mmCIF file of C-alpha atoms in Angstrom:
data_model
loop_
_atom_site.group_PDB
_atom_site.id
_atom_site.type_symbol
_atom_site.label_atom_id
_atom_site.label_comp_id
_atom_site.label_asym_id
_atom_site.label_seq_id
_atom_site.Cartn_x
_atom_site.Cartn_y
_atom_site.Cartn_z
ATOM 1 C CA UNK A 1 0.000 0.000 0.000
ATOM 2 C CA UNK A 2 1.011 3.579 -0.513
ATOM 3 C CA UNK A 3 2.077 5.689 2.422
ATOM 4 C CA UNK A 4 -0.485 7.512 4.502
ATOM 5 C CA UNK A 5 -0.539 10.485 6.795
ATOM 6 C CA UNK A 6 -2.838 10.892 9.753
ATOM 7 C CA UNK A 7 -4.499 13.991 11.105
ATOM 8 C CA UNK A 8 -6.596 14.393 14.246
ATOM 9 C CA UNK A 9 -7.297 17.953 15.354
ATOM 10 C CA UNK A 10 -8.643 16.578 18.629
ATOM 11 C CA UNK A 11 -5.133 15.409 19.526
ATOM 12 C CA UNK A 12 -3.338 18.638 18.738
ATOM 13 C CA UNK A 13 -1.891 19.097 22.243
ATOM 14 C CA UNK A 14 -0.656 17.001 25.165
ATOM 15 C CA UNK A 15 -3.814 17.609 27.227
ATOM 16 C CA UNK A 16 -5.996 16.016 24.574
ATOM 17 C CA UNK A 17 -3.573 13.110 24.144
ATOM 18 C CA UNK A 18 -3.614 12.383 27.880
ATOM 19 C CA UNK A 19 -7.410 12.510 27.943
ATOM 20 C CA UNK A 20 -7.674 10.076 25.032
ATOM 21 C CA UNK A 21 -5.213 7.668 26.661
ATOM 22 C CA UNK A 22 -7.574 7.382 29.645
ATOM 23 C CA UNK A 23 -10.613 6.488 27.534
ATOM 24 C CA UNK A 24 -12.060 2.974 27.640
ATOM 25 C CA UNK A 25 -11.062 0.491 24.900
ATOM 26 C CA UNK A 26 -12.816 1.208 21.624
ATOM 27 C CA UNK A 27 -15.543 -1.293 20.747
ATOM 28 C CA UNK A 28 -16.438 -0.009 17.288
ATOM 29 C CA UNK A 29 -14.533 1.780 14.527
ATOM 30 C CA UNK A 30 -16.555 3.516 11.834
ATOM 31 C CA UNK A 31 -14.641 3.336 8.535
ATOM 32 C CA UNK A 32 -15.548 5.854 5.822
ATOM 33 C CA UNK A 33 -13.692 5.784 2.503
ATOM 34 C CA UNK A 34 -13.768 9.197 0.833
ATOM 35 C CA UNK A 35 -12.939 10.294 -2.682
ATOM 36 C CA UNK A 36 -13.748 13.980 -3.123
ATOM 37 C CA UNK A 37 -17.034 13.719 -1.231
ATOM 38 C CA UNK A 38 -16.115 16.272 1.385
ATOM 39 C CA UNK A 39 -19.615 17.727 1.778
ATOM 40 C CA UNK A 40 -21.177 14.299 2.312
ATOM 41 C CA UNK A 41 -18.426 13.269 4.706
ATOM 42 C CA UNK A 42 -18.673 16.482 6.730
ATOM 43 C CA UNK A 43 -22.407 15.956 7.228
ATOM 44 C CA UNK A 44 -21.865 12.321 8.206
ATOM 45 C CA UNK A 45 -19.116 13.120 10.726
ATOM 46 C CA UNK A 46 -21.239 15.810 12.350
ATOM 47 C CA UNK A 47 -24.099 13.313 12.767
ATOM 48 C CA UNK A 48 -21.883 10.540 14.113
ATOM 49 C CA UNK A 49 -19.991 12.955 16.354
ATOM 50 C CA UNK A 50 -23.163 13.673 18.331
ATOM 51 C CA UNK A 51 -23.069 10.157 19.747
ATOM 52 C CA UNK A 52 -21.917 9.866 23.365
ATOM 53 C CA UNK A 53 -20.076 6.697 22.314
ATOM 54 C CA UNK A 54 -17.700 8.776 20.204
ATOM 55 C CA UNK A 55 -17.160 11.302 22.997
ATOM 56 C CA UNK A 56 -16.407 8.509 25.470
ATOM 57 C CA UNK A 57 -14.037 6.696 23.144
ATOM 58 C CA UNK A 58 -16.149 3.529 22.892
ATOM 59 C CA UNK A 59 -16.528 4.340 19.192
ATOM 60 C CA UNK A 60 -14.248 6.167 16.787
ATOM 61 C CA UNK A 61 -14.427 7.425 13.203
ATOM 62 C CA UNK A 62 -11.650 6.533 10.769
ATOM 63 C CA UNK A 63 -11.957 8.661 7.648
ATOM 64 C CA UNK A 64 -9.759 7.289 4.845
ATOM 65 C CA UNK A 65 -9.209 9.818 2.075
ATOM 66 C CA UNK A 66 -8.256 8.134 -1.207
ATOM 67 C CA UNK A 67 -6.165 11.001 -2.607
ATOM 68 C CA UNK A 68 -9.078 13.340 -3.317
ATOM 69 C CA UNK A 69 -8.150 15.869 -6.010
ATOM 70 C CA UNK A 70 -9.821 18.692 -4.063
ATOM 71 C CA UNK A 71 -8.186 19.726 -0.762
ATOM 72 C CA UNK A 72 -10.015 19.335 2.511
ATOM 73 C CA UNK A 73 -12.307 22.380 3.025
ATOM 74 C CA UNK A 74 -11.152 24.936 5.548
ATOM 75 C CA UNK A 75 -14.465 24.619 7.422
ATOM 76 C CA UNK A 76 -14.312 20.826 7.659
ATOM 77 C CA UNK A 77 -15.493 19.708 11.121
ATOM 78 C CA UNK A 78 -13.004 18.672 13.773
ATOM 79 C CA UNK A 79 -12.657 14.903 14.139
ATOM 80 C CA UNK A 80 -14.266 14.069 17.501
ATOM 81 C CA UNK A 81 -12.799 11.976 20.315
ATOM 82 C CA UNK A 82 -10.265 9.436 19.127
ATOM 83 C CA UNK A 83 -11.328 9.814 15.506
ATOM 84 C CA UNK A 84 -8.730 10.292 12.786
ATOM 85 C CA UNK A 85 -8.445 11.493 9.216
ATOM 86 C CA UNK A 86 -6.003 9.356 7.224
ATOM 87 C CA UNK A 87 -4.710 10.635 3.891
ATOM 88 C CA UNK A 88 -3.659 8.060 1.311
ATOM 89 C CA UNK A 89 -1.153 8.948 -1.394
ATOM 90 C CA UNK A 90 -3.242 7.445 -4.203
ATOM 91 C CA UNK A 91 -6.780 6.341 -4.984
ATOM 92 C CA UNK A 92 -6.532 2.605 -4.454
ATOM 93 C CA UNK A 93 -10.266 1.987 -4.517
ATOM 94 C CA UNK A 94 -12.846 0.995 -1.929
ATOM 95 C CA UNK A 95 -11.210 -2.273 -0.844
ATOM 96 C CA UNK A 96 -7.846 -0.601 -0.262
ATOM 97 C CA UNK A 97 -9.542 2.126 1.783
ATOM 98 C CA UNK A 98 -11.411 -0.349 3.975
ATOM 99 C CA UNK A 99 -8.223 -2.359 4.552
ATOM 100 C CA UNK A 100 -6.454 0.865 5.515
ATOM 101 C CA UNK A 101 -9.190 1.507 8.065
ATOM 102 C CA UNK A 102 -8.738 -1.980 9.479
ATOM 103 C CA UNK A 103 -4.999 -1.344 9.889
ATOM 104 C CA UNK A 104 -5.704 1.865 11.819
ATOM 105 C CA UNK A 105 -8.308 0.266 14.095
ATOM 106 C CA UNK A 106 -7.894 -1.648 17.333
ATOM 107 C CA UNK A 107 -11.616 -2.390 17.669
ATOM 108 C CA UNK A 108 -13.147 -5.872 17.386
ATOM 109 C CA UNK A 109 -15.815 -4.542 15.010
ATOM 110 C CA UNK A 110 -15.820 -2.182 12.017
ATOM 111 C CA UNK A 111 -18.859 -0.319 10.727
ATOM 112 C CA UNK A 112 -18.214 0.517 7.073
ATOM 113 C CA UNK A 113 -20.312 3.439 5.815
ATOM 114 C CA UNK A 114 -20.518 5.045 2.392
ATOM 115 C CA UNK A 115 -20.001 8.820 2.509
ATOM 116 C CA UNK A 116 -23.437 9.360 0.924
ATOM 117 C CA UNK A 117 -25.488 7.888 3.765
ATOM 118 C CA UNK A 118 -27.548 9.839 6.259
ATOM 119 C CA UNK A 119 -27.684 8.547 9.820
ATOM 120 C CA UNK A 120 -29.459 9.330 13.064
ATOM 121 C CA UNK A 121 -27.312 10.259 16.079
ATOM 122 C CA UNK A 122 -28.538 7.033 17.744
ATOM 123 C CA UNK A 123 -27.084 4.829 15.001
ATOM 124 C CA UNK A 124 -23.961 3.827 16.901
ATOM 125 C CA UNK A 125 -25.933 3.006 20.057
ATOM 126 C CA UNK A 126 -28.169 0.716 18.011
ATOM 127 C CA UNK A 127 -25.186 -0.961 16.405
ATOM 128 C CA UNK A 128 -23.515 -1.567 19.776
ATOM 129 C CA UNK A 129 -26.771 -3.054 21.076
ATOM 130 C CA UNK A 130 -26.869 -5.401 18.089
ATOM 131 C CA UNK A 131 -23.206 -6.346 18.664
ATOM 132 C CA UNK A 132 -24.111 -7.276 22.254
ATOM 133 C CA UNK A 133 -26.785 -9.588 20.871
ATOM 134 C CA UNK A 134 -24.439 -11.157 18.313
ATOM 135 C CA UNK A 135 -21.744 -11.758 20.926
ATOM 136 C CA UNK A 136 -24.250 -13.301 23.363
ATOM 137 C CA UNK A 137 -25.275 -16.037 20.926
ATOM 138 C CA UNK A 138 -24.088 -19.629 21.369
ATOM 139 C CA UNK A 139 -21.066 -20.216 19.150
ATOM 140 C CA UNK A 140 -19.269 -17.422 17.396
ATOM 141 C CA UNK A 141 -20.892 -14.188 16.139
ATOM 142 C CA UNK A 142 -21.435 -13.541 12.429
ATOM 143 C CA UNK A 143 -18.579 -12.489 10.178
ATOM 144 C CA UNK A 144 -20.527 -9.785 8.347
ATOM 145 C CA UNK A 145 -23.866 -8.079 8.930
ATOM 146 C CA UNK A 146 -25.563 -5.873 6.376
ATOM 147 C CA UNK A 147 -28.049 -3.326 7.681
ATOM 148 C CA UNK A 148 -31.157 -2.010 5.952
ATOM 149 C CA UNK A 149 -30.897 0.781 3.389
ATOM 150 C CA UNK A 150 -33.618 3.289 2.614
ATOM 151 C CA UNK A 151 -34.137 5.736 -0.229
ATOM 152 C CA UNK A 152 -34.570 9.428 0.678
ATOM 153 C CA UNK A 153 -38.357 9.005 0.350
ATOM 154 C CA UNK A 154 -38.351 6.274 3.018
ATOM 155 C CA UNK A 155 -38.857 3.342 0.664
ATOM 156 C CA UNK A 156 -36.691 0.250 0.967
ATOM 157 C CA UNK A 157 -33.508 0.140 -1.101
ATOM 158 C CA UNK A 158 -32.155 -3.254 -2.243
ATOM 159 C CA UNK A 159 -29.064 -4.345 -0.347
ATOM 160 C CA UNK A 160 -28.963 -8.169 -0.465
ATOM 161 C CA UNK A 161 -28.004 -10.337 -3.426
ATOM 162 C CA UNK A 162 -27.410 -13.898 -4.601
ATOM 163 C CA UNK A 163 -23.936 -14.970 -5.594
ATOM 164 C CA UNK A 164 -23.270 -14.345 -9.299
ATOM 165 C CA UNK A 165 -23.416 -17.161 -11.818
ATOM 166 C CA UNK A 166 -23.451 -17.240 -15.592
ATOM 167 C CA UNK A 167 -27.139 -18.156 -15.780
ATOM 168 C CA UNK A 168 -28.088 -15.457 -13.290
ATOM 169 C CA UNK A 169 -26.032 -12.898 -15.215
ATOM 170 C CA UNK A 170 -27.885 -13.768 -18.420
ATOM 171 C CA UNK A 171 -31.267 -13.454 -16.696
ATOM 172 C CA UNK A 172 -30.290 -10.077 -15.243
ATOM 173 C CA UNK A 173 -30.049 -8.606 -18.740
ATOM 174 C CA UNK A 174 -33.854 -8.913 -18.986
ATOM 175 C CA UNK A 175 -34.624 -6.710 -15.961
ATOM 176 C CA UNK A 176 -33.912 -3.021 -15.198
ATOM 177 C CA UNK A 177 -30.336 -2.256 -14.135
ATOM 178 C CA UNK A 178 -31.528 -0.919 -10.773
ATOM 179 C CA UNK A 179 -32.641 -4.442 -9.781
ATOM 180 C CA UNK A 180 -30.085 -6.657 -11.515
ATOM 181 C CA UNK A 181 -27.617 -7.112 -8.697
ATOM 182 C CA UNK A 182 -30.075 -7.595 -5.857
ATOM 183 C CA UNK A 183 -32.757 -9.984 -4.669
ATOM 184 C CA UNK A 184 -36.326 -8.602 -4.629
ATOM 185 C CA UNK A 185 -37.206 -7.151 -1.228
ATOM 186 C CA UNK A 186 -40.068 -9.630 -0.818
ATOM 187 C CA UNK A 187 -37.556 -12.495 -0.774
ATOM 188 C CA UNK A 188 -35.223 -10.953 1.815
ATOM 189 C CA UNK A 189 -35.602 -12.002 5.436
ATOM 190 C CA UNK A 190 -33.502 -11.304 8.533
ATOM 191 C CA UNK A 191 -30.768 -13.847 9.061
ATOM 192 C CA UNK A 192 -28.258 -15.609 6.811
ATOM 193 C CA UNK A 193 -27.963 -14.332 3.227
ATOM 194 C CA UNK A 194 -25.425 -14.840 0.415
ATOM 195 C CA UNK A 195 -24.042 -11.304 0.374
ATOM 196 C CA UNK A 196 -24.811 -7.764 1.518
ATOM 197 C CA UNK A 197 -23.807 -4.425 0.064
ATOM 198 C CA UNK A 198 -20.959 -2.390 1.530
ATOM 199 C CA UNK A 199 -22.902 0.864 1.983
ATOM 200 C CA UNK A 200 -23.648 0.043 5.639
ATOM 201 C CA UNK A 201 -21.757 -3.049 6.665
ATOM 202 C CA UNK A 202 -20.744 -4.345 10.097
ATOM 203 C CA UNK A 203 -17.526 -6.369 9.985
ATOM 204 C CA UNK A 204 -16.271 -8.820 12.589
ATOM 205 C CA UNK A 205 -12.533 -8.088 12.606
ATOM 206 C CA UNK A 206 -11.613 -11.673 13.534
ATOM 207 C CA UNK A 207 -13.470 -12.937 10.458
ATOM 208 C CA UNK A 208 -12.110 -10.142 8.287
ATOM 209 C CA UNK A 209 -8.529 -10.945 9.235
ATOM 210 C CA UNK A 210 -9.056 -14.680 8.755
ATOM 211 C CA UNK A 211 -9.809 -14.187 5.036
ATOM 212 C CA UNK A 212 -7.117 -11.555 4.464
ATOM 213 C CA UNK A 213 -9.410 -8.529 4.341
ATOM 214 C CA UNK A 214 -10.952 -7.146 1.176
ATOM 215 C CA UNK A 215 -9.482 -8.189 -2.159
ATOM 216 C CA UNK A 216 -7.540 -5.164 -3.426
ATOM 217 C CA UNK A 217 -7.571 -6.381 -7.037
ATOM 218 C CA UNK A 218 -11.088 -4.906 -7.170
ATOM 219 C CA UNK A 219 -11.176 -1.140 -7.631
ATOM 220 C CA UNK A 220 -14.917 -0.690 -7.136
ATOM 221 C CA UNK A 221 -17.990 -2.905 -7.365
ATOM 222 C CA UNK A 222 -18.204 -6.605 -6.440
ATOM 223 C CA UNK A 223 -15.524 -6.315 -3.757
ATOM 224 C CA UNK A 224 -18.157 -6.776 -1.043
ATOM 225 C CA UNK A 225 -19.569 -9.785 -2.920
ATOM 226 C CA UNK A 226 -16.092 -11.316 -3.034
ATOM 227 C CA UNK A 227 -15.621 -10.627 0.693
ATOM 228 C CA UNK A 228 -18.925 -12.317 1.553
ATOM 229 C CA UNK A 229 -17.988 -15.295 -0.640
ATOM 230 C CA UNK A 230 -14.637 -15.609 1.137
ATOM 231 C CA UNK A 231 -16.353 -15.371 4.541
ATOM 232 C CA UNK A 232 -18.913 -18.018 3.586
ATOM 233 C CA UNK A 233 -16.228 -20.338 2.251
ATOM 234 C CA UNK A 234 -14.334 -19.930 5.528
ATOM 235 C CA UNK A 235 -17.406 -20.887 7.575
ATOM 236 C CA UNK A 236 -18.411 -17.426 8.806
ATOM 237 C CA UNK A 237 -22.068 -16.353 8.724
ATOM 238 C CA UNK A 238 -23.135 -13.440 6.530
ATOM 239 C CA UNK A 239 -26.409 -11.922 7.736
ATOM 240 C CA UNK A 240 -28.975 -9.255 6.982
ATOM 241 C CA UNK A 241 -30.335 -7.349 9.970
ATOM 242 C CA UNK A 242 -33.047 -4.715 9.325
ATOM 243 C CA UNK A 243 -33.091 -3.698 13.002
ATOM 244 C CA UNK A 244 -30.630 -0.960 12.003
ATOM 245 C CA UNK A 245 -31.120 1.260 8.953
ATOM 246 C CA UNK A 246 -29.605 4.274 7.192
ATOM 247 C CA UNK A 247 -30.625 6.408 4.221
ATOM 248 C CA UNK A 248 -28.459 5.835 1.127
ATOM 249 C CA UNK A 249 -28.655 8.859 -1.146
ATOM 250 C CA UNK A 250 -26.993 7.826 -4.420
ATOM 251 C CA UNK A 251 -26.662 4.068 -4.969
ATOM 252 C CA UNK A 252 -24.705 3.136 -8.078
ATOM 253 C CA UNK A 253 -27.590 1.209 -9.618
ATOM 254 C CA UNK A 254 -29.678 4.406 -9.708
ATOM 255 C CA UNK A 255 -27.014 6.522 -11.419
ATOM 256 C CA UNK A 256 -26.038 6.794 -15.051
ATOM 257 C CA UNK A 257 -22.844 4.930 -15.924
ATOM 258 C CA UNK A 258 -19.902 6.969 -17.195
ATOM 259 C CA UNK A 259 -17.503 5.417 -19.736
ATOM 260 C CA UNK A 260 -14.876 5.019 -17.007
ATOM 261 C CA UNK A 261 -17.337 3.354 -14.632
ATOM 262 C CA UNK A 262 -18.517 1.036 -17.398
ATOM 263 C CA UNK A 263 -14.951 -0.220 -17.744
ATOM 264 C CA UNK A 264 -14.588 -0.588 -13.970
ATOM 265 C CA UNK A 265 -17.844 -2.525 -13.511
ATOM 266 C CA UNK A 266 -17.110 -4.919 -16.402
ATOM 267 C CA UNK A 267 -13.662 -5.545 -14.950
ATOM 268 C CA UNK A 268 -15.087 -6.229 -11.490
ATOM 269 C CA UNK A 269 -17.546 -8.813 -12.763
ATOM 270 C CA UNK A 270 -14.885 -10.523 -14.875
ATOM 271 C CA UNK A 271 -12.526 -10.555 -11.900
ATOM 272 C CA UNK A 272 -15.150 -12.070 -9.605
ATOM 273 C CA UNK A 273 -15.910 -14.828 -12.119
ATOM 274 C CA UNK A 274 -12.201 -15.481 -12.620
ATOM 275 C CA UNK A 275 -11.498 -15.833 -8.904
ATOM 276 C CA UNK A 276 -14.662 -17.467 -7.580
ATOM 277 C CA UNK A 277 -16.382 -19.452 -10.349
ATOM 278 C CA UNK A 278 -15.419 -22.374 -12.600
ATOM 279 C CA UNK A 279 -13.205 -21.451 -15.527
ATOM 280 C CA UNK A 280 -15.851 -22.336 -18.114
ATOM 281 C CA UNK A 281 -18.261 -19.745 -16.643
ATOM 282 C CA UNK A 282 -15.544 -17.094 -16.719
ATOM 283 C CA UNK A 283 -14.750 -17.945 -20.349
ATOM 284 C CA UNK A 284 -18.399 -17.611 -21.393
ATOM 285 C CA UNK A 285 -18.762 -14.315 -19.531
ATOM 286 C CA UNK A 286 -15.559 -13.015 -21.103
ATOM 287 C CA UNK A 287 -16.840 -14.017 -24.542
ATOM 288 C CA UNK A 288 -20.194 -12.295 -23.929
ATOM 289 C CA UNK A 289 -18.657 -9.055 -22.654
ATOM 290 C CA UNK A 290 -16.163 -9.037 -25.516
ATOM 291 C CA UNK A 291 -18.954 -9.522 -28.059
ATOM 292 C CA UNK A 292 -20.988 -6.745 -26.431
ATOM 293 C CA UNK A 293 -17.984 -4.406 -26.673
ATOM 294 C CA UNK A 294 -17.308 -5.235 -30.324
ATOM 295 C CA UNK A 295 -20.945 -4.560 -31.223
ATOM 296 C CA UNK A 296 -21.596 -1.445 -29.159
ATOM 297 C CA UNK A 297 -18.250 0.285 -29.707
ATOM 298 C CA UNK A 298 -18.712 0.928 -33.464
ATOM 299 C CA UNK A 299 -22.294 2.080 -32.865
ATOM 300 C CA UNK A 300 -21.101 4.628 -30.317
ATOM 301 C CA UNK A 301 -18.433 5.814 -32.762
ATOM 302 C CA UNK A 302 -21.007 6.226 -35.562
ATOM 303 C CA UNK A 303 -23.149 8.311 -33.229
ATOM 304 C CA UNK A 304 -20.184 10.550 -32.437
ATOM 305 C CA UNK A 305 -19.828 9.351 -28.834
ATOM 306 C CA UNK A 306 -16.061 9.047 -28.967
ATOM 307 C CA UNK A 307 -15.300 8.569 -25.272
ATOM 308 C CA UNK A 308 -18.005 5.923 -25.023
ATOM 309 C CA UNK A 309 -16.545 4.179 -28.076
ATOM 310 C CA UNK A 310 -13.111 4.241 -26.420
ATOM 311 C CA UNK A 311 -14.545 2.640 -23.295
ATOM 312 C CA UNK A 312 -15.970 -0.244 -25.317
ATOM 313 C CA UNK A 313 -12.623 -0.608 -27.076
ATOM 314 C CA UNK A 314 -10.871 -0.738 -23.706
ATOM 315 C CA UNK A 315 -13.357 -3.361 -22.484
ATOM 316 C CA UNK A 316 -12.648 -5.476 -25.558
ATOM 317 C CA UNK A 317 -8.916 -5.171 -24.847
ATOM 318 C CA UNK A 318 -9.521 -6.148 -21.216
ATOM 319 C CA UNK A 319 -11.280 -9.374 -22.217
ATOM 320 C CA UNK A 320 -8.290 -10.258 -24.401
ATOM 321 C CA UNK A 321 -5.818 -9.526 -21.608
ATOM 322 C CA UNK A 322 -7.741 -11.774 -19.207
ATOM 323 C CA UNK A 323 -8.228 -14.600 -21.723
ATOM 324 C CA UNK A 324 -5.564 -16.816 -20.138
ATOM 325 C CA UNK A 325 -6.760 -16.172 -16.580
ATOM 326 C CA UNK A 326 -4.578 -13.151 -16.046
ATOM 327 C CA UNK A 327 -5.511 -10.959 -13.088
ATOM 328 C CA UNK A 328 -5.639 -7.326 -14.173
ATOM 329 C CA UNK A 329 -5.472 -5.168 -10.998
ATOM 330 C CA UNK A 330 -8.177 -2.583 -10.448
ATOM 331 C CA UNK A 331 -5.549 0.152 -10.143
ATOM 332 C CA UNK A 332 -4.538 -0.463 -13.767
ATOM 333 C CA UNK A 333 -8.186 -0.371 -14.874
ATOM 334 C CA UNK A 334 -8.551 2.910 -12.982
ATOM 335 C CA UNK A 335 -5.613 4.448 -14.851
ATOM 336 C CA UNK A 336 -6.859 3.256 -18.236
ATOM 337 C CA UNK A 337 -10.331 4.619 -17.433
ATOM 338 C CA UNK A 338 -8.903 8.013 -16.583
ATOM 339 C CA UNK A 339 -7.213 8.168 -20.001
ATOM 340 C CA UNK A 340 -10.417 7.556 -21.965
ATOM 341 C CA UNK A 341 -11.090 11.275 -22.259
ATOM 342 C CA UNK A 342 -7.640 11.813 -23.770
ATOM 343 C CA UNK A 343 -7.119 8.884 -26.121
ATOM 344 C CA UNK A 344 -8.238 5.375 -26.958
ATOM 345 C CA UNK A 345 -5.939 2.938 -25.104
ATOM 346 C CA UNK A 346 -4.108 0.185 -26.951
ATOM 347 C CA UNK A 347 -2.947 -3.130 -25.534
ATOM 348 C CA UNK A 348 0.523 -1.589 -25.289
ATOM 349 C CA UNK A 349 -0.906 1.231 -23.194
ATOM 350 C CA UNK A 350 -2.168 -1.289 -20.638
ATOM 351 C CA UNK A 351 1.368 -2.637 -20.301
ATOM 352 C CA UNK A 352 2.909 0.828 -19.989
ATOM 353 C CA UNK A 353 0.477 1.807 -17.240
ATOM 354 C CA UNK A 354 1.803 -0.919 -14.990
ATOM 355 C CA UNK A 355 0.358 -4.300 -15.899
ATOM 356 C CA UNK A 356 2.808 -7.025 -14.995
ATOM 357 C CA UNK A 357 4.009 -9.430 -17.705
ATOM 358 C CA UNK A 358 1.852 -12.483 -18.407
ATOM 359 C CA UNK A 359 2.119 -14.885 -15.475
ATOM 360 C CA UNK A 360 -0.638 -17.425 -16.087
ATOM 361 C CA UNK A 361 -3.605 -18.214 -13.906
ATOM 362 C CA UNK A 362 -3.493 -16.757 -10.375
ATOM 363 C CA UNK A 363 -2.829 -19.169 -7.476
ATOM 364 C CA UNK A 364 -5.992 -20.434 -5.821
ATOM 365 C CA UNK A 365 -8.333 -19.672 -8.734
ATOM 366 C CA UNK A 366 -10.729 -22.319 -10.007
ATOM 367 C CA UNK A 367 -9.661 -24.327 -13.027
ATOM 368 C CA UNK A 368 -12.526 -26.786 -13.540
#
């Protein structure tokens, strides 16, 4: 990982440091990964900072900034209690940010929140109460718990899904994009589920560490699915618990997809299939995405949508690069996506950006 720097205005003098040293052990670390969402993050920190748990040190906020291009605003709120602002040197993606938060935490539980969620001041109290219930169960507590998401109008927002498969991916093309990734709300019940979204996610640190944290080959999208799959394979429970809820303002499935994000999401799905599904399913998915790119790219070019055409060309190149089972890191996909507005990447460009030479199928991936 790249180097980081840490800032905590609350620990700016020896008096504050001594006070923090006397606080009780932290039970919960709230991890927020930011990329240029300073207004959202400021609102979220102000809401969380009203909790007495933060003031007492039983909870802390770890804000991980993924090299935001805009500087922190001068009126950004002070980080309360033991909370810290950690600046990363580059934008490694969501998984890298969450792993950075885990490194900075000494709590047994992490609450991962998207910057664009709205919370009540009582949220942390409710989460701690739920942790007490999980820890009081016979056997070990769950590895991951996804909490309920709501739209700004109060309606339920999908947050639980089934593990991807080739057949399910084909069926998803027949329904609106806003519902493709998730199970219908009527089928979701409290308790064990395949996977939960990362917008409001409680993480058992013991389980998280046992599977090596989040997979940093993902830049964005599907990293939480991969984490839930790893947890399930390792024998940890993944659960949905609607007893706690937050408002999620801008879920990806409700937003238009930029050319860069189209490349990122196609990469994430290919990467998940490569790492977690039989090789034949990955090969069929790769063929389908490559065919889609070869058909839609020329159409976009004819319509004068040059950047969109470049994104389809890059997706086609990506399917060729991954044909032998090669893992293309999300950081490379990020860099290629950022160049779409300047030029159409070639296969040589992928190599120049930092892709390692061909090394065959990654260790531990399925080959049947």
